C-alpha cells in the first residue's frame, strides 16, 4: 500500500507549501461515500536541474499510484481534480537551481511542477468553493492538487471561479480556453495591448506570433483597426497566421532576413512591437521603429533554454526617436479577470468566430515532460495544453 501523498499549495503561486492532511469533520460528514474517498494520483516532479543547459526529459520524473483520501481536506482548503493543464515557457525558470525569476519554493527537487490549470473542486473545507465548482488556479502537474490558505483574503485571490457558461461548450468555446484565450495568454494579450495604448491606423509587429499569446495579440489588434504583421518559426505557421488569423502579413524568421521582411511587410514602419522574443529581432526593431514608437516586453524566449544571450546594441535609438520600452507583469492586471472584462470581450469574439484561437491539446499528465520539452524547442503552434480528465 502506498502512503497517501498529495501536493499542497496555497492559492497564491508565489508560495508553495507542504501541508500535512488532517481530517475535517464537516467534510467527513458531507462526503458520505466512504468506499470512494480514496483516489489515485499521478504527478510530475522535478528530478534534476537544467540550469543554463537545454531542458530534456531527464529533468522530469513521473510518480504514479499515490493514494489520496478526499476526506483529509482541512478547513480553508480544497482538493482539486485537474482537467486541463497549461504548459508555459515561464516554468523553465524553475529548472534553474538558483536565481531566475521564481522563488526558491518553486525550484525544490522532488516537488511537483506547477502551472495554470482548469480544475473541479472534489473536496472542500471552504464554503466559497463548494464541491463541483470549476476554477482556474495555479495547480500541480498532477491529477489531484490540494490548495490551501483559502480563508486568508491576502492569499485567496488567485483561485478564480469560472463563470457558469464555462461548462457550455456547445457555443464553440471549449473549457480548455479558460487557460488559453480566456486565461493567462488571453489576459497577457488583452492587458498588454492596453498598456501599449494602441491606435487604429498604425502598425503593430508581433514576435512569436503563432504562440499562445502572439496569435491573440494580432487578432485583437486587428479588431481595433491596426495593420498587423508577425514572425513565426515555420512556413506552416506563417500561412496559418495569414489565412486563419487575419494577420496582414508574416514571415519565417528562420528562412527570411528579418530586416528585409519588415521593410516589405511594414513599408510605413513599425509603431508598436509586442515582444516575446528579445535578442536579435528586438535589436533590429530598436533601430527601425518609428519615432515615438512603443515596445512591450513580456519575455525573451530567444535568450532561454541554454541559448547564449544576444548583446543588444541599439538602445541609443530609444533616446533619438523618443521611443519607449515597457515591461509587463501578469499579476498586475488580474482585475480584468475579476471584473469580467476579459471574458466579456474575448468570449463573444470566439463564439462569433471573429477570432480563431489555436490550441495543441495532448492527453495524459504522464506525457507532460515530453510535450514541455517539445514546446521549448518550438515544435508546436499555438497554446500547448495537457488534458488530464474529462469534466
Short mmCIF file of C-alpha atoms in Angstrom, two decimals:
data_model
loop_
_atom_site.label_atom_id
_atom_site.label_comp_id
_atom_site.label_asym_id
_atom_site.label_seq_id
_atom_site.Cartn_x
_atom_site.Cartn_y
_atom_site.Cartn_z
CA UNK A 1 0.00 0.00 0.00
CA UNK A 2 1.42 3.37 -0.99
CA UNK A 3 1.18 6.03 1.70
CA UNK A 4 -1.19 8.90 0.92
CA UNK A 5 0.58 11.75 -0.85
CA UNK A 6 -0.77 14.96 -2.22
CA UNK A 7 0.83 18.22 -3.18
CA UNK A 8 -0.27 21.25 -1.22
CA UNK A 9 -0.13 24.81 -2.43
CA UNK A 10 -1.77 27.98 -1.21
CA UNK A 11 -3.74 29.87 -3.78
CA UNK A 12 -1.05 32.46 -4.48
CA UNK A 13 1.53 30.89 -6.84
CA UNK A 14 4.48 32.67 -5.25
CA UNK A 15 4.22 30.49 -2.15
CA UNK A 16 4.26 26.71 -2.38
CA UNK A 17 3.84 24.89 0.92
CA UNK A 18 3.65 21.31 2.05
CA UNK A 19 0.73 20.93 4.45
CA UNK A 20 0.08 17.53 6.02
CA UNK A 21 -3.54 16.45 5.58
CA UNK A 22 -5.83 16.12 8.58
CA UNK A 23 -9.50 15.08 8.57
CA UNK A 24 -12.08 17.82 8.76
CA UNK A 25 -15.27 16.60 10.49
CA UNK A 26 -17.69 18.62 8.36
CA UNK A 27 -16.17 17.23 5.20
CA UNK A 28 -16.18 13.67 6.53
CA UNK A 29 -19.89 14.02 7.13
CA UNK A 30 -20.69 15.66 3.82
CA UNK A 31 -18.91 13.21 1.53
CA UNK A 32 -20.99 10.23 2.70
CA UNK A 33 -19.19 7.90 0.33
CA UNK A 34 -16.52 6.17 2.39
CA UNK A 35 -15.93 3.50 -0.23
CA UNK A 36 -14.97 6.09 -2.87
CA UNK A 37 -12.94 8.56 -0.80
CA UNK A 38 -9.63 7.10 -1.95
CA UNK A 39 -8.36 8.20 -5.35
CA UNK A 40 -5.07 7.51 -7.12
CA UNK A 41 -2.79 10.39 -8.03
CA UNK A 42 -0.13 10.69 -10.73
CA UNK A 43 2.23 13.64 -10.66
CA UNK A 44 5.27 15.07 -12.46
CA UNK A 45 8.11 16.16 -10.18
CA UNK A 46 11.39 18.00 -10.67
CA UNK A 47 14.08 15.31 -10.88
CA UNK A 48 17.12 17.47 -11.65
CA UNK A 49 18.14 20.98 -12.66
CA UNK A 50 18.93 22.05 -16.19
CA UNK A 51 20.40 25.40 -15.10
CA UNK A 52 21.64 27.08 -18.28
CA UNK A 53 21.59 23.93 -20.41
CA UNK A 54 18.79 22.83 -22.73
CA UNK A 55 15.89 21.17 -20.89
CA UNK A 56 15.40 17.45 -21.56
CA UNK A 57 13.05 14.82 -20.17
CA UNK A 58 15.79 13.92 -17.67
CA UNK A 59 14.66 16.90 -15.58
CA UNK A 60 11.25 15.27 -15.01
CA UNK A 61 10.06 12.19 -13.13
CA UNK A 62 6.54 10.74 -13.23
CA UNK A 63 5.25 9.25 -9.96
CA UNK A 64 2.11 7.11 -10.01
CA UNK A 65 -0.24 5.18 -7.70
CA UNK A 66 -0.16 7.75 -4.92
CA UNK A 67 -3.30 7.24 -2.84
CA UNK A 68 -5.26 10.27 -1.65
CA UNK A 69 -8.11 10.37 0.86
CA UNK A 70 -10.50 13.12 -0.20
CA UNK A 71 -11.83 13.22 3.35
CA UNK A 72 -8.46 14.53 4.54
CA UNK A 73 -9.27 18.07 3.37
CA UNK A 74 -8.79 20.70 6.09
CA UNK A 75 -10.56 23.95 6.92
CA UNK A 76 -9.59 26.59 4.35
CA UNK A 77 -8.53 24.02 1.77
CA UNK A 78 -9.92 22.37 -1.33
CA UNK A 79 -8.82 19.30 -3.24
CA UNK A 80 -8.97 19.73 -7.00
CA UNK A 81 -9.37 17.22 -9.79
CA UNK A 82 -7.32 18.77 -12.55
CA UNK A 83 -8.91 18.74 -16.00
CA UNK A 84 -6.57 20.81 -18.19
CA UNK A 85 -3.02 21.99 -17.56
CA UNK A 86 -1.25 24.82 -19.35
CA UNK A 87 2.38 24.26 -20.38
CA UNK A 88 4.10 27.65 -20.29
CA UNK A 89 7.67 28.78 -21.04
CA UNK A 90 7.98 30.64 -17.72
CA UNK A 91 8.11 27.27 -15.92
CA UNK A 92 11.57 26.88 -17.48
CA UNK A 93 12.90 29.21 -14.75
CA UNK A 94 12.01 26.65 -12.08
CA UNK A 95 14.66 24.34 -13.54
CA UNK A 96 17.44 26.73 -12.51
CA UNK A 97 18.86 25.85 -9.11
CA UNK A 98 19.38 29.48 -8.14
CA UNK A 99 18.45 32.90 -9.42
CA UNK A 100 15.99 33.20 -12.25
CA UNK A 101 12.59 34.82 -11.91
CA UNK A 102 10.92 32.43 -9.49
CA UNK A 103 11.14 31.95 -5.71
CA UNK A 104 13.17 29.10 -4.23
CA UNK A 105 9.99 27.26 -3.22
CA UNK A 106 9.21 26.75 -6.91
CA UNK A 107 12.58 25.12 -7.58
CA UNK A 108 12.67 22.32 -4.99
CA UNK A 109 13.77 18.92 -6.27
CA UNK A 110 11.25 16.07 -5.94
CA UNK A 111 8.34 18.52 -5.71
CA UNK A 112 5.72 18.77 -8.46
CA UNK A 113 5.91 21.37 -11.16
CA UNK A 114 3.18 23.99 -11.03
CA UNK A 115 1.27 25.71 -13.79
CA UNK A 116 -2.12 27.24 -14.52
CA UNK A 117 -4.95 24.79 -14.89
CA UNK A 118 -8.69 24.30 -15.06
CA UNK A 119 -9.95 22.06 -12.28
CA UNK A 120 -13.05 20.87 -10.48
CA UNK A 121 -13.39 21.02 -6.69
CA UNK A 122 -13.91 17.44 -5.44
CA UNK A 123 -13.48 18.03 -1.69
CA UNK A 124 -13.88 21.32 0.14
CA UNK A 125 -13.16 22.85 3.52
CA UNK A 126 -14.10 26.31 2.26
CA UNK A 127 -17.70 27.44 1.79
CA UNK A 128 -16.71 29.80 -1.04
CA UNK A 129 -15.68 26.83 -3.20
CA UNK A 130 -18.24 24.03 -2.85
CA UNK A 131 -17.77 20.63 -4.41
CA UNK A 132 -18.44 20.81 -8.16
CA UNK A 133 -17.09 24.36 -8.60
CA UNK A 134 -14.97 24.90 -11.70
CA UNK A 135 -11.88 27.02 -11.12
CA UNK A 136 -8.79 28.31 -12.86
CA UNK A 137 -5.83 28.14 -10.50
CA UNK A 138 -2.11 27.64 -10.13
CA UNK A 139 -2.06 23.88 -9.77
CA UNK A 140 0.30 20.94 -9.76
CA UNK A 141 1.38 18.86 -12.72
CA UNK A 142 -0.77 16.05 -11.37
CA UNK A 143 -4.24 14.58 -11.33
CA UNK A 144 -5.20 15.96 -7.90
CA UNK A 145 -3.91 19.04 -6.05
CA UNK A 146 -4.57 20.46 -2.59
CA UNK A 147 -4.94 24.27 -2.46
CA UNK A 148 -4.54 25.83 0.99
CA UNK A 149 -4.97 29.24 2.58
CA UNK A 150 -8.36 29.98 1.06
CA UNK A 151 -9.75 31.61 4.20
CA UNK A 152 -6.97 34.21 4.11
CA UNK A 153 -8.06 37.18 1.94
CA UNK A 154 -4.42 38.04 1.27
CA UNK A 155 -3.69 34.72 -0.45
CA UNK A 156 -7.04 33.66 -1.89
CA UNK A 157 -7.22 35.95 -4.91
CA UNK A 158 -5.54 33.68 -7.44
CA UNK A 159 -8.10 30.89 -7.46
CA UNK A 160 -10.70 32.08 -9.93
CA UNK A 161 -14.22 30.66 -10.05
CA UNK A 162 -15.18 30.22 -13.69
CA UNK A 163 -18.49 31.63 -14.95
CA UNK A 164 -21.40 29.22 -15.25
CA UNK A 165 -21.25 29.36 -19.05
CA UNK A 166 -17.73 27.91 -18.99
CA UNK A 167 -19.37 24.46 -18.89
CA UNK A 168 -21.28 25.14 -22.11
CA UNK A 169 -19.07 24.02 -24.99
CA UNK A 170 -21.97 24.00 -27.46
CA UNK A 171 -21.15 27.62 -28.36
CA UNK A 172 -17.81 26.52 -29.80
CA UNK A 173 -15.75 27.70 -26.84
CA UNK A 174 -14.07 24.68 -25.20
CA UNK A 175 -13.40 24.58 -21.47
CA UNK A 176 -9.67 24.48 -22.25
CA UNK A 177 -9.95 28.09 -23.48
CA UNK A 178 -10.02 29.16 -19.83
CA UNK A 179 -6.28 28.54 -19.64
CA UNK A 180 -5.65 29.89 -23.14
CA UNK A 181 -7.65 32.61 -24.87
CA UNK A 182 -9.68 33.26 -21.71
CA UNK A 183 -6.83 32.56 -19.30
CA UNK A 184 -3.28 33.78 -18.79
CA UNK A 185 -2.39 34.08 -22.52
CA UNK A 186 -5.63 35.94 -23.15
CA UNK A 187 -5.07 38.29 -20.24
CA UNK A 188 -1.46 38.89 -21.31
CA UNK A 189 -2.57 39.79 -24.83
CA UNK A 190 -5.59 41.85 -23.78
CA UNK A 191 -3.91 43.82 -21.00
CA UNK A 192 -0.66 44.16 -22.93
CA UNK A 193 -2.42 45.99 -25.75
CA UNK A 194 -3.98 48.31 -23.18
CA UNK A 195 -0.53 49.06 -21.76
CA UNK A 196 0.73 49.83 -25.26
CA UNK A 197 -2.17 52.21 -25.85
CA UNK A 198 -2.64 51.14 -29.47
CA UNK A 199 -4.34 53.40 -32.02
CA UNK A 200 -6.23 52.46 -35.17
CA UNK A 201 -4.38 53.01 -38.42
CA UNK A 202 -0.95 52.24 -37.00
CA UNK A 203 1.22 49.14 -37.46
CA UNK A 204 2.00 46.54 -34.81
CA UNK A 205 4.63 43.83 -35.15
CA UNK A 206 4.10 40.69 -33.05
CA UNK A 207 7.06 38.46 -32.22
CA UNK A 208 6.45 34.70 -31.93
CA UNK A 209 3.05 35.45 -33.42
CA UNK A 210 1.92 31.82 -33.67
CA UNK A 211 2.32 31.21 -29.93
CA UNK A 212 -0.29 31.19 -27.21
CA UNK A 213 -0.09 34.94 -26.63
CA UNK A 214 1.03 36.26 -30.01
CA UNK A 215 -1.83 34.79 -32.04
CA UNK A 216 -4.35 36.59 -29.85
CA UNK A 217 -2.42 39.87 -29.76
CA UNK A 218 -2.54 40.06 -33.54
CA UNK A 219 -6.22 39.24 -33.85
CA UNK A 220 -7.29 41.63 -31.09
CA UNK A 221 -5.21 44.41 -32.62
CA UNK A 222 -6.81 43.70 -35.98
CA UNK A 223 -10.31 44.13 -34.49
CA UNK A 224 -9.15 47.57 -33.31
CA UNK A 225 -8.13 48.75 -36.75
CA UNK A 226 -4.37 48.21 -36.80
CA UNK A 227 -2.16 46.78 -39.51
CA UNK A 228 -0.77 43.56 -38.02
CA UNK A 229 2.40 41.71 -39.02
CA UNK A 230 4.17 38.88 -37.24
CA UNK A 231 7.06 36.44 -37.21
CA UNK A 232 6.95 32.67 -36.75
CA UNK A 233 9.31 29.72 -37.00
CA UNK A 234 7.85 27.71 -39.88
CA UNK A 235 6.14 28.24 -43.23
CA UNK A 236 3.06 26.41 -41.93
CA UNK A 237 2.74 28.84 -39.02
CA UNK A 238 3.19 31.82 -41.35
CA UNK A 239 0.42 30.55 -43.64
CA UNK A 240 -1.89 29.93 -40.70
CA UNK A 241 -1.42 33.47 -39.39
CA UNK A 242 -2.33 34.97 -42.76
CA UNK A 243 -5.11 32.59 -43.76
CA UNK A 244 -6.82 31.80 -40.45
CA UNK A 245 -5.90 34.56 -38.01
CA UNK A 246 -6.30 37.73 -40.07
CA UNK A 247 -2.68 38.93 -39.99
CA UNK A 248 -1.84 41.35 -42.80
CA UNK A 249 1.47 39.60 -43.25
CA UNK A 250 4.00 37.33 -41.57
CA UNK A 251 7.46 35.91 -42.22
CA UNK A 252 9.52 32.87 -41.26
CA UNK A 253 12.40 34.27 -39.21
CA UNK A 254 14.38 31.07 -39.78
CA UNK A 255 14.45 31.39 -43.57
CA UNK A 256 13.95 35.10 -44.34
CA UNK A 257 16.11 38.04 -43.36
CA UNK A 258 14.15 39.93 -40.71
CA UNK A 259 15.28 43.36 -41.89
CA UNK A 260 14.11 42.69 -45.44
CA UNK A 261 10.87 41.12 -44.21
CA UNK A 262 9.96 44.09 -42.01
CA UNK A 263 10.71 46.54 -44.82
CA UNK A 264 8.45 44.52 -47.12
CA UNK A 265 5.58 43.99 -44.68
CA UNK A 266 5.68 47.40 -42.97
CA UNK A 267 6.62 49.97 -45.63
CA UNK A 268 5.48 52.79 -43.33
CA UNK A 269 7.47 51.45 -40.41
CA UNK A 270 6.54 49.88 -37.08
CA UNK A 271 4.68 51.83 -34.41
CA UNK A 272 4.33 49.06 -31.82
CA UNK A 273 6.31 45.90 -31.15
CA UNK A 274 4.77 43.23 -28.92
CA UNK A 275 7.94 41.41 -27.92
CA UNK A 276 8.05 37.86 -26.62
CA UNK A 277 11.36 37.07 -28.32
CA UNK A 278 14.08 39.58 -27.44
CA UNK A 279 17.53 39.11 -28.92
CA UNK A 280 18.43 39.99 -32.48
CA UNK A 281 14.92 40.90 -33.62
CA UNK A 282 14.45 43.26 -30.67
CA UNK A 283 17.75 44.91 -31.59
CA UNK A 284 16.54 45.34 -35.17
CA UNK A 285 13.23 46.85 -34.05
CA UNK A 286 15.07 49.31 -31.80
CA UNK A 287 16.94 50.51 -34.88
CA UNK A 288 13.95 50.71 -37.23
CA UNK A 289 10.92 51.58 -35.07
CA UNK A 290 9.09 54.81 -35.89
CA UNK A 291 9.51 57.97 -33.85
CA UNK A 292 7.57 57.75 -30.56
CA UNK A 293 7.16 54.02 -31.10
CA UNK A 294 6.46 51.66 -28.21
CA UNK A 295 7.84 48.23 -27.38
CA UNK A 296 6.14 45.95 -24.84
CA UNK A 297 8.44 43.27 -23.44
CA UNK A 298 6.70 40.25 -21.93
CA UNK A 299 9.51 37.71 -22.37
CA UNK A 300 12.65 36.81 -24.27
CA UNK A 301 12.35 33.20 -25.43
CA UNK A 302 15.29 33.58 -27.80
CA UNK A 303 17.55 34.01 -24.76
CA UNK A 304 16.31 31.00 -22.80
CA UNK A 305 16.76 27.21 -22.64
CA UNK A 306 20.52 27.07 -22.96
CA UNK A 307 20.88 29.78 -25.61
CA UNK A 308 23.67 32.34 -25.48
CA UNK A 309 22.35 35.84 -24.68
CA UNK A 310 22.39 38.25 -27.61
CA UNK A 311 24.11 41.60 -26.89
CA UNK A 312 21.68 44.46 -27.57
CA UNK A 313 23.47 47.28 -29.42
CA UNK A 314 20.75 49.74 -30.45
CA UNK A 315 19.40 51.10 -27.17
CA UNK A 316 20.65 54.55 -28.19
CA UNK A 317 17.73 54.74 -30.65
CA UNK A 318 15.32 54.98 -27.70
CA UNK A 319 16.55 58.49 -26.96
CA UNK A 320 16.96 59.52 -30.58
CA UNK A 321 13.40 58.58 -31.51
CA UNK A 322 11.56 59.29 -28.30
CA UNK A 323 10.60 55.61 -28.27
CA UNK A 324 9.90 53.59 -25.14
CA UNK A 325 10.23 50.04 -23.83
CA UNK A 326 7.55 48.94 -21.38
CA UNK A 327 7.66 45.92 -19.09
CA UNK A 328 4.66 43.73 -18.33
CA UNK A 329 3.81 41.81 -15.15
CA UNK A 330 0.82 39.49 -15.50
CA UNK A 331 -0.19 39.69 -11.82
CA UNK A 332 -0.70 43.45 -12.07
CA UNK A 333 -3.67 43.01 -14.41
CA UNK A 334 -5.84 40.40 -12.70
CA UNK A 335 -8.65 42.95 -12.44
CA UNK A 336 -9.65 42.06 -16.00
CA UNK A 337 -10.49 38.58 -14.72
CA UNK A 338 -12.39 39.72 -11.66
CA UNK A 339 -14.38 42.49 -13.34
CA UNK A 340 -15.38 40.19 -16.21
CA UNK A 341 -13.93 42.46 -18.89
CA UNK A 342 -11.65 39.80 -20.38
CA UNK A 343 -14.38 37.17 -20.63
CA UNK A 344 -16.93 39.72 -21.80
CA UNK A 345 -14.66 40.92 -24.59
CA UNK A 346 -12.98 37.77 -25.90
CA UNK A 347 -15.61 35.04 -25.44
CA UNK A 348 -18.13 36.73 -27.81
CA UNK A 349 -15.38 37.07 -30.43
CA UNK A 350 -14.66 33.34 -30.10
CA UNK A 351 -18.35 32.44 -30.27
CA UNK A 352 -18.87 34.54 -33.41
CA UNK A 353 -15.69 33.09 -34.99
CA UNK A 354 -14.27 36.60 -35.34
CA UNK A 355 -11.04 35.33 -33.84
CA UNK A 356 -9.57 31.87 -34.28
CA UNK A 357 -7.55 30.57 -31.34
CA UNK A 358 -5.25 27.64 -31.94
CA UNK A 359 -4.58 25.07 -29.21
CA UNK A 360 -2.40 21.96 -29.23
CA UNK A 361 -4.09 19.60 -26.73
CA UNK A 362 -2.40 16.35 -25.67
CA UNK A 363 -3.81 13.63 -23.42
CA UNK A 364 -2.25 12.35 -20.21
CA UNK A 365 -0.34 14.02 -17.37
CA UNK A 366 2.37 11.39 -17.81
CA UNK A 367 3.11 12.90 -21.23
CA UNK A 368 3.68 16.42 -19.88
CA UNK A 369 7.52 16.13 -19.81
CA UNK A 370 7.77 15.24 -23.49
CA UNK A 371 5.41 17.99 -24.58
CA UNK A 372 7.06 20.57 -22.32
CA UNK A 373 10.44 19.89 -23.94
CA UNK A 374 8.90 19.99 -27.42
CA UNK A 375 7.21 23.29 -26.60
CA UNK A 376 10.51 24.89 -25.56
CA UNK A 377 12.07 23.56 -28.77
CA UNK A 378 9.40 25.35 -30.83
CA UNK A 379 7.80 22.22 -32.27
CA UNK A 380 4.19 23.27 -31.67
CA UNK A 381 1.94 26.01 -32.97
CA UNK A 382 -0.49 27.72 -30.64
CA UNK A 383 -1.13 27.14 -26.95
CA UNK A 384 0.15 23.82 -25.58
CA UNK A 385 -2.25 22.13 -23.16
CA UNK A 386 -2.36 18.77 -21.38
CA UNK A 387 -5.79 17.20 -20.97
CA UNK A 388 -5.84 15.25 -17.73
CA UNK A 389 -9.51 14.29 -17.37
CA UNK A 390 -12.98 14.89 -18.77
CA UNK A 391 -15.38 17.10 -16.86
#
